[in-house]
Amino acid sequence: KYPGGTPVLHLLNYKGPAVITVGVEEPVTAIARLLAERHIGAVPVVDAAGHLAGMVSERSIVDALAHHGAQIEGLTARDIMTREVPTATRSEDIHSVARKMTRRHSRHMPVLDGSGHLVGLVSIGDIVRMRLEEAESLAREMRAYVMQEGGHASVPPQPFAS
């Protein structure tokens, strides 16, 4: 359907452009509440200019809790965020993004525009959901093709010779 594969833009159009973000000074406890309330596993951290500064995931919070205990209440996104975050562009192929996510053991990948502004977020769940829908669509198309008048299935089955 798309030369070179399905672009990230197609997935963003399907799921919508809204991205929940937090600022670098957001308290970790507030981020934990946000993740729980929104049923999400990670949130991009943006600076005042709207550029990606990092990501805070459930894993980041668990690591911070293990290292800081009750002192986690005094920590902010800046203190626990992952700074080296793999990113994608809207024109990048979904398969390429999935490979990057797998190599980096990342379940979420921010999508940036040419200026470095955050324009979307792709999760491994989004990719799996899209691939399942593509597979189901292909299966429907194949069934329709095989069952159409004059197609292969229109030839009556022959019994096996014993």
mmCIF file with all atom_site columns, C-alpha atoms in Angstrom:
data_model
loop_
_atom_site.group_PDB
_atom_site.id
_atom_site.type_symbol
_atom_site.label_atom_id
_atom_site.label_alt_id
_atom_site.label_comp_id
_atom_site.label_asym_id
_atom_site.label_entity_id
_atom_site.label_seq_id
_atom_site.pdbx_PDB_ins_code
_atom_site.Cartn_x
_atom_site.Cartn_y
_atom_site.Cartn_z
_atom_site.occupancy
_atom_site.B_iso_or_equiv
_atom_site.pdbx_formal_charge
_atom_site.auth_seq_id
_atom_site.auth_comp_id
_atom_site.auth_asym_id
_atom_site.auth_atom_id
_atom_site.pdbx_PDB_model_num
ATOM 1   C CA . LYS A 1 1   ? 0.000   0.000   0.000   1.00 0.00 ? 1   LYS A CA 1
ATOM 2   C CA . TYR A 1 2   ? 2.839   2.386   0.852   1.00 0.00 ? 2   TYR A CA 1
ATOM 3   C CA . PRO A 1 3   ? 6.176   2.151   -0.960  1.00 0.00 ? 3   PRO A CA 1
ATOM 4   C CA . GLY A 1 4   ? 8.765   1.298   1.662   1.00 0.00 ? 4   GLY A CA 1
ATOM 5   C CA . GLY A 1 5   ? 6.140   0.454   4.305   1.00 0.00 ? 5   GLY A CA 1
ATOM 6   C CA . THR A 1 6   ? 3.513   2.238   6.367   1.00 0.00 ? 6   THR A CA 1
ATOM 7   C CA . PRO A 1 7   ? 4.696   5.615   7.681   1.00 0.00 ? 7   PRO A CA 1
ATOM 8   C CA . VAL A 1 8   ? 4.334   6.671   11.314  1.00 0.00 ? 8   VAL A CA 1
ATOM 9   C CA . LEU A 1 9   ? 2.056   9.485   10.104  1.00 0.00 ? 9   LEU A CA 1
ATOM 10  C CA . HIS A 1 10  ? -0.555  6.877   9.136   1.00 0.00 ? 10  HIS A CA 1
ATOM 11  C CA . LEU A 1 11  ? -0.542  5.507   12.688  1.00 0.00 ? 11  LEU A CA 1
ATOM 12  C CA . LEU A 1 12  ? -0.689  8.999   14.225  1.00 0.00 ? 12  LEU A CA 1
ATOM 13  C CA . ASN A 1 13  ? -3.666  9.873   12.005  1.00 0.00 ? 13  ASN A CA 1
ATOM 14  C CA . TYR A 1 14  ? -5.391  6.682   13.144  1.00 0.00 ? 14  TYR A CA 1
ATOM 15  C CA . LYS A 1 15  ? -4.835  7.171   16.884  1.00 0.00 ? 15  LYS A CA 1
ATOM 16  C CA . GLY A 1 16  ? -4.962  10.971  16.960  1.00 0.00 ? 16  GLY A CA 1
ATOM 17  C CA . PRO A 1 17  ? -2.295  13.585  17.608  1.00 0.00 ? 17  PRO A CA 1
ATOM 18  C CA . ALA A 1 18  ? -2.896  14.186  21.337  1.00 0.00 ? 18  ALA A CA 1
ATOM 19  C CA . VAL A 1 19  ? 0.132   13.502  23.526  1.00 0.00 ? 19  VAL A CA 1
ATOM 20  C CA . ILE A 1 20  ? 0.110   13.815  27.290  1.00 0.00 ? 20  ILE A CA 1
ATOM 21  C CA . THR A 1 21  ? 3.340   15.466  28.451  1.00 0.00 ? 21  THR A CA 1
ATOM 22  C CA . VAL A 1 22  ? 4.887   16.754  31.654  1.00 0.00 ? 22  VAL A CA 1
ATOM 23  C CA . GLY A 1 23  ? 7.418   19.468  32.336  1.00 0.00 ? 23  GLY A CA 1
ATOM 24  C CA . VAL A 1 24  ? 10.914  18.848  33.691  1.00 0.00 ? 24  VAL A CA 1
ATOM 25  C CA . GLU A 1 25  ? 9.915   20.126  37.160  1.00 0.00 ? 25  GLU A CA 1
ATOM 26  C CA . GLU A 1 26  ? 6.827   17.907  37.497  1.00 0.00 ? 26  GLU A CA 1
ATOM 27  C CA . PRO A 1 27  ? 6.951   15.970  40.801  1.00 0.00 ? 27  PRO A CA 1
ATOM 28  C CA . VAL A 1 28  ? 7.432   12.221  40.413  1.00 0.00 ? 28  VAL A CA 1
ATOM 29  C CA . THR A 1 29  ? 4.390   11.542  42.612  1.00 0.00 ? 29  THR A CA 1
ATOM 30  C CA . ALA A 1 30  ? 2.214   13.612  40.259  1.00 0.00 ? 30  ALA A CA 1
ATOM 31  C CA . ILE A 1 31  ? 3.609   11.705  37.268  1.00 0.00 ? 31  ILE A CA 1
ATOM 32  C CA . ALA A 1 32  ? 2.827   8.372   38.946  1.00 0.00 ? 32  ALA A CA 1
ATOM 33  C CA . ARG A 1 33  ? -0.760  9.546   39.532  1.00 0.00 ? 33  ARG A CA 1
ATOM 34  C CA . LEU A 1 34  ? -1.035  10.701  35.905  1.00 0.00 ? 34  LEU A CA 1
ATOM 35  C CA . LEU A 1 35  ? 0.181   7.346   34.558  1.00 0.00 ? 35  LEU A CA 1
ATOM 36  C CA . ALA A 1 36  ? -2.273  5.469   36.774  1.00 0.00 ? 36  ALA A CA 1
ATOM 37  C CA . GLU A 1 37  ? -5.255  7.731   36.020  1.00 0.00 ? 37  GLU A CA 1
ATOM 38  C CA . ARG A 1 38  ? -4.683  7.742   32.255  1.00 0.00 ? 38  ARG A CA 1
ATOM 39  C CA . HIS A 1 39  ? -3.723  4.039   32.078  1.00 0.00 ? 39  HIS A CA 1
ATOM 40  C CA . ILE A 1 40  ? -0.502  4.848   30.236  1.00 0.00 ? 40  ILE A CA 1
ATOM 41  C CA . GLY A 1 41  ? 2.977   3.421   30.709  1.00 0.00 ? 41  GLY A CA 1
ATOM 42  C CA . ALA A 1 42  ? 5.139   6.448   29.975  1.00 0.00 ? 42  ALA A CA 1
ATOM 43  C CA . VAL A 1 43  ? 5.031   10.175  29.426  1.00 0.00 ? 43  VAL A CA 1
ATOM 44  C CA . PRO A 1 44  ? 7.342   12.442  27.417  1.00 0.00 ? 44  PRO A CA 1
ATOM 45  C CA . VAL A 1 45  ? 9.064   15.223  29.351  1.00 0.00 ? 45  VAL A CA 1
ATOM 46  C CA . VAL A 1 46  ? 9.254   18.524  27.472  1.00 0.00 ? 46  VAL A CA 1
ATOM 47  C CA . ASP A 1 47  ? 11.160  21.721  28.177  1.00 0.00 ? 47  ASP A CA 1
ATOM 48  C CA . ALA A 1 48  ? 9.634   25.206  28.105  1.00 0.00 ? 48  ALA A CA 1
ATOM 49  C CA . ALA A 1 49  ? 10.161  25.412  24.325  1.00 0.00 ? 49  ALA A CA 1
ATOM 50  C CA . GLY A 1 50  ? 8.227   22.177  23.724  1.00 0.00 ? 50  GLY A CA 1
ATOM 51  C CA . HIS A 1 51  ? 11.307  20.139  22.859  1.00 0.00 ? 51  HIS A CA 1
ATOM 52  C CA . LEU A 1 52  ? 11.672  16.601  24.114  1.00 0.00 ? 52  LEU A CA 1
ATOM 53  C CA . ALA A 1 53  ? 13.891  16.497  27.198  1.00 0.00 ? 53  ALA A CA 1
ATOM 54  C CA . GLY A 1 54  ? 13.326  12.842  28.096  1.00 0.00 ? 54  GLY A CA 1
ATOM 55  C CA . MET A 1 55  ? 10.794  10.190  29.068  1.00 0.00 ? 55  MET A CA 1
ATOM 56  C CA . VAL A 1 56  ? 9.457   8.998   32.396  1.00 0.00 ? 56  VAL A CA 1
ATOM 57  C CA . SER A 1 57  ? 8.089   5.464   32.389  1.00 0.00 ? 57  SER A CA 1
ATOM 58  C CA . GLU A 1 58  ? 6.705   3.155   35.025  1.00 0.00 ? 58  GLU A CA 1
ATOM 59  C CA . ARG A 1 59  ? 10.151  1.561   35.040  1.00 0.00 ? 59  ARG A CA 1
ATOM 60  C CA . SER A 1 60  ? 11.756  4.964   35.770  1.00 0.00 ? 60  SER A CA 1
ATOM 61  C CA . ILE A 1 61  ? 9.487   5.409   38.775  1.00 0.00 ? 61  ILE A CA 1
ATOM 62  C CA . VAL A 1 62  ? 10.138  1.898   40.119  1.00 0.00 ? 62  VAL A CA 1
ATOM 63  C CA . ASP A 1 63  ? 13.915  2.421   39.743  1.00 0.00 ? 63  ASP A CA 1
ATOM 64  C CA . ALA A 1 64  ? 13.679  5.770   41.566  1.00 0.00 ? 64  ALA A CA 1
ATOM 65  C CA . LEU A 1 65  ? 11.639  4.198   44.351  1.00 0.00 ? 65  LEU A CA 1
ATOM 66  C CA . ALA A 1 66  ? 14.180  1.377   44.712  1.00 0.00 ? 66  ALA A CA 1
ATOM 67  C CA . HIS A 1 67  ? 17.085  3.857   44.916  1.00 0.00 ? 67  HIS A CA 1
ATOM 68  C CA . HIS A 1 68  ? 15.503  6.713   46.866  1.00 0.00 ? 68  HIS A CA 1
ATOM 69  C CA . GLY A 1 69  ? 12.715  5.144   48.925  1.00 0.00 ? 69  GLY A CA 1
ATOM 70  C CA . ALA A 1 70  ? 10.479  7.714   50.626  1.00 0.00 ? 70  ALA A CA 1
ATOM 71  C CA . GLN A 1 71  ? 12.692  10.528  49.320  1.00 0.00 ? 71  GLN A CA 1
ATOM 72  C CA . ILE A 1 72  ? 11.055  9.982   45.930  1.00 0.00 ? 72  ILE A CA 1
ATOM 73  C CA . GLU A 1 73  ? 8.509   12.618  47.016  1.00 0.00 ? 73  GLU A CA 1
ATOM 74  C CA . GLY A 1 74  ? 11.155  15.296  46.567  1.00 0.00 ? 74  GLY A CA 1
ATOM 75  C CA . LEU A 1 75  ? 12.161  14.208  43.055  1.00 0.00 ? 75  LEU A CA 1
ATOM 76  C CA . THR A 1 76  ? 11.035  15.661  39.724  1.00 0.00 ? 76  THR A CA 1
ATOM 77  C CA . ALA A 1 77  ? 10.886  14.422  36.160  1.00 0.00 ? 77  ALA A CA 1
ATOM 78  C CA . ARG A 1 78  ? 14.337  15.921  35.560  1.00 0.00 ? 78  ARG A CA 1
ATOM 79  C CA . ASP A 1 79  ? 15.760  13.681  38.304  1.00 0.00 ? 79  ASP A CA 1
ATOM 80  C CA . ILE A 1 80  ? 14.487  10.355  36.986  1.00 0.00 ? 80  ILE A CA 1
ATOM 81  C CA . MET A 1 81  ? 13.797  10.779  33.255  1.00 0.00 ? 81  MET A CA 1
ATOM 82  C CA . THR A 1 82  ? 15.596  8.811   30.585  1.00 0.00 ? 82  THR A CA 1
ATOM 83  C CA . ARG A 1 83  ? 17.505  11.398  28.573  1.00 0.00 ? 83  ARG A CA 1
ATOM 84  C CA . GLU A 1 84  ? 18.764  9.284   25.665  1.00 0.00 ? 84  GLU A CA 1
ATOM 85  C CA . VAL A 1 85  ? 15.398  8.549   24.088  1.00 0.00 ? 85  VAL A CA 1
ATOM 86  C CA . PRO A 1 86  ? 15.119  6.990   20.627  1.00 0.00 ? 86  PRO A CA 1
ATOM 87  C CA . THR A 1 87  ? 12.779  9.032   18.434  1.00 0.00 ? 87  THR A CA 1
ATOM 88  C CA . ALA A 1 88  ? 10.953  8.701   15.142  1.00 0.00 ? 88  ALA A CA 1
ATOM 89  C CA . THR A 1 89  ? 9.748   11.036  12.422  1.00 0.00 ? 89  THR A CA 1
ATOM 90  C CA . ARG A 1 90  ? 6.301   11.112  10.822  1.00 0.00 ? 90  ARG A CA 1
ATOM 91  C CA . SER A 1 91  ? 7.715   9.785   7.539   1.00 0.00 ? 91  SER A CA 1
ATOM 92  C CA . GLU A 1 92  ? 9.633   6.910   9.138   1.00 0.00 ? 92  GLU A CA 1
ATOM 93  C CA . ASP A 1 93  ? 8.443   3.382   8.386   1.00 0.00 ? 93  ASP A CA 1
ATOM 94  C CA . ILE A 1 94  ? 6.537   1.626   11.198  1.00 0.00 ? 94  ILE A CA 1
ATOM 95  C CA . HIS A 1 95  ? 8.710   -1.510  10.826  1.00 0.00 ? 95  HIS A CA 1
ATOM 96  C CA . SER A 1 96  ? 11.840  0.577   11.328  1.00 0.00 ? 96  SER A CA 1
ATOM 97  C CA . VAL A 1 97  ? 10.305  2.118   14.462  1.00 0.00 ? 97  VAL A CA 1
ATOM 98  C CA . ALA A 1 98  ? 9.376   -1.322  15.813  1.00 0.00 ? 98  ALA A CA 1
ATOM 99  C CA . ARG A 1 99  ? 12.954  -2.544  15.266  1.00 0.00 ? 99  ARG A CA 1
ATOM 100 C CA . LYS A 1 100 ? 14.346  0.509   17.099  1.00 0.00 ? 100 LYS A CA 1
ATOM 101 C CA . MET A 1 101 ? 11.946  -0.069  19.986  1.00 0.00 ? 101 MET A CA 1
ATOM 102 C CA . THR A 1 102 ? 12.943  -3.729  20.212  1.00 0.00 ? 102 THR A CA 1
ATOM 103 C CA . ARG A 1 103 ? 16.679  -2.960  20.160  1.00 0.00 ? 103 ARG A CA 1
ATOM 104 C CA . ARG A 1 104 ? 16.308  -0.299  22.870  1.00 0.00 ? 104 ARG A CA 1
ATOM 105 C CA . HIS A 1 105 ? 13.804  -2.298  24.981  1.00 0.00 ? 105 HIS A CA 1
ATOM 106 C CA . SER A 1 106 ? 11.475  0.673   24.746  1.00 0.00 ? 106 SER A CA 1
ATOM 107 C CA . ARG A 1 107 ? 7.692   0.394   24.646  1.00 0.00 ? 107 ARG A CA 1
ATOM 108 C CA . HIS A 1 108 ? 7.156   4.064   23.702  1.00 0.00 ? 108 HIS A CA 1
ATOM 109 C CA . MET A 1 109 ? 8.758   6.243   21.049  1.00 0.00 ? 109 MET A CA 1
ATOM 110 C CA . PRO A 1 110 ? 8.255   9.995   20.719  1.00 0.00 ? 110 PRO A CA 1
ATOM 111 C CA . VAL A 1 111 ? 7.682   11.331  17.205  1.00 0.00 ? 111 VAL A CA 1
ATOM 112 C CA . LEU A 1 112 ? 9.395   14.629  16.410  1.00 0.00 ? 112 LEU A CA 1
ATOM 113 C CA . ASP A 1 113 ? 8.989   17.110  13.570  1.00 0.00 ? 113 ASP A CA 1
ATOM 114 C CA . GLY A 1 114 ? 11.929  18.625  11.694  1.00 0.00 ? 114 GLY A CA 1
ATOM 115 C CA . SER A 1 115 ? 12.335  21.301  14.395  1.00 0.00 ? 115 SER A CA 1
ATOM 116 C CA . GLY A 1 116 ? 12.562  18.776  17.208  1.00 0.00 ? 116 GLY A CA 1
ATOM 117 C CA . HIS A 1 117 ? 9.061   19.469  18.555  1.00 0.00 ? 117 HIS A CA 1
ATOM 118 C CA . LEU A 1 118 ? 7.041   16.568  19.881  1.00 0.00 ? 118 LEU A CA 1
ATOM 119 C CA . VAL A 1 119 ? 4.177   15.768  17.480  1.00 0.00 ? 119 VAL A CA 1
ATOM 120 C CA . GLY A 1 120 ? 3.155   12.298  18.611  1.00 0.00 ? 120 GLY A CA 1
ATOM 121 C CA . LEU A 1 121 ? 3.909   9.203   20.632  1.00 0.00 ? 121 LEU A CA 1
ATOM 122 C CA . VAL A 1 122 ? 3.872   5.637   19.316  1.00 0.00 ? 122 VAL A CA 1
ATOM 123 C CA . SER A 1 123 ? 3.613   2.657   21.633  1.00 0.00 ? 123 SER A CA 1
ATOM 124 C CA . ILE A 1 124 ? 4.393   -0.951  20.872  1.00 0.00 ? 124 ILE A CA 1
ATOM 125 C CA . GLY A 1 125 ? 0.689   -1.590  21.546  1.00 0.00 ? 125 GLY A CA 1
ATOM 126 C CA . ASP A 1 126 ? -0.245  0.884   18.790  1.00 0.00 ? 126 ASP A CA 1
ATOM 127 C CA . ILE A 1 127 ? 1.999   -0.958  16.346  1.00 0.00 ? 127 ILE A CA 1
ATOM 128 C CA . VAL A 1 128 ? 0.683   -4.395  17.315  1.00 0.00 ? 128 VAL A CA 1
ATOM 129 C CA . ARG A 1 129 ? -2.936  -3.175  17.035  1.00 0.00 ? 129 ARG A CA 1
ATOM 130 C CA . MET A 1 130 ? -2.273  -1.712  13.574  1.00 0.00 ? 130 MET A CA 1
ATOM 131 C CA . ARG A 1 131 ? -0.477  -4.852  12.363  1.00 0.00 ? 131 ARG A CA 1
ATOM 132 C CA . LEU A 1 132 ? -3.372  -7.034  13.580  1.00 0.00 ? 132 LEU A CA 1
ATOM 133 C CA . GLU A 1 133 ? -5.869  -4.881  11.711  1.00 0.00 ? 133 GLU A CA 1
ATOM 134 C CA . GLU A 1 134 ? -3.714  -5.075  8.564   1.00 0.00 ? 134 GLU A CA 1
ATOM 135 C CA . ALA A 1 135 ? -3.513  -8.881  8.870   1.00 0.00 ? 135 ALA A CA 1
ATOM 136 C CA . GLU A 1 136 ? -7.282  -9.174  9.395   1.00 0.00 ? 136 GLU A CA 1
ATOM 137 C CA . SER A 1 137 ? -7.936  -6.923  6.390   1.00 0.00 ? 137 SER A CA 1
ATOM 138 C CA . LEU A 1 138 ? -5.577  -8.968  4.223   1.00 0.00 ? 138 LEU A CA 1
ATOM 139 C CA . ALA A 1 139 ? -7.278  -12.201 5.339   1.00 0.00 ? 139 ALA A CA 1
ATOM 140 C CA . ARG A 1 140 ? -10.704 -10.745 4.399   1.00 0.00 ? 140 ARG A CA 1
ATOM 141 C CA . GLU A 1 141 ? -9.374  -9.667  0.994   1.00 0.00 ? 141 GLU A CA 1
ATOM 142 C CA . MET A 1 142 ? -7.868  -13.107 0.375   1.00 0.00 ? 142 MET A CA 1
ATOM 143 C CA . ARG A 1 143 ? -11.124 -14.856 1.349   1.00 0.00 ? 143 ARG A CA 1
ATOM 144 C CA . ALA A 1 144 ? -13.105 -12.560 -0.942  1.00 0.00 ? 144 ALA A CA 1
ATOM 145 C CA . TYR A 1 145 ? -10.680 -13.196 -3.802  1.00 0.00 ? 145 TYR A CA 1
ATOM 146 C CA . VAL A 1 146 ? -10.746 -16.958 -3.367  1.00 0.00 ? 146 VAL A CA 1
ATOM 147 C CA . MET A 1 147 ? -14.535 -17.093 -3.034  1.00 0.00 ? 147 MET A CA 1
ATOM 148 C CA . GLN A 1 148 ? -15.351 -14.751 -5.919  1.00 0.00 ? 148 GLN A CA 1
ATOM 149 C CA . GLU A 1 149 ? -17.126 -16.047 -9.024  1.00 0.00 ? 149 GLU A CA 1
ATOM 150 C CA . GLY A 1 150 ? -14.570 -17.760 -11.242 1.00 0.00 ? 150 GLY A CA 1
ATOM 151 C CA . GLY A 1 151 ? -12.007 -17.770 -8.435  1.00 0.00 ? 151 GLY A CA 1
ATOM 152 C CA . HIS A 1 152 ? -10.155 -20.844 -7.269  1.00 0.00 ? 152 HIS A CA 1
ATOM 153 C CA . ALA A 1 153 ? -12.811 -21.860 -4.742  1.00 0.00 ? 153 ALA A CA 1
ATOM 154 C CA . SER A 1 154 ? -15.503 -21.891 -7.435  1.00 0.00 ? 154 SER A CA 1
ATOM 155 C CA . VAL A 1 155 ? -14.055 -25.199 -8.699  1.00 0.00 ? 155 VAL A CA 1
ATOM 156 C CA . PRO A 1 156 ? -15.847 -27.975 -6.821  1.00 0.00 ? 156 PRO A CA 1
ATOM 157 C CA . PRO A 1 157 ? -13.551 -29.983 -4.580  1.00 0.00 ? 157 PRO A CA 1
ATOM 158 C CA . GLN A 1 158 ? -12.611 -33.422 -5.900  1.00 0.00 ? 158 GLN A CA 1
ATOM 159 C CA . PRO A 1 159 ? -12.623 -36.420 -3.585  1.00 0.00 ? 159 PRO A CA 1
ATOM 160 C CA . PHE A 1 160 ? -9.258  -38.035 -2.859  1.00 0.00 ? 160 PHE A CA 1
ATOM 161 C CA . ALA A 1 161 ? -8.630  -41.306 -4.677  1.00 0.00 ? 161 ALA A CA 1
ATOM 162 C CA . SER A 1 162 ? -8.138  -44.168 -2.269  1.00 0.00 ? 162 SER A CA 1
#
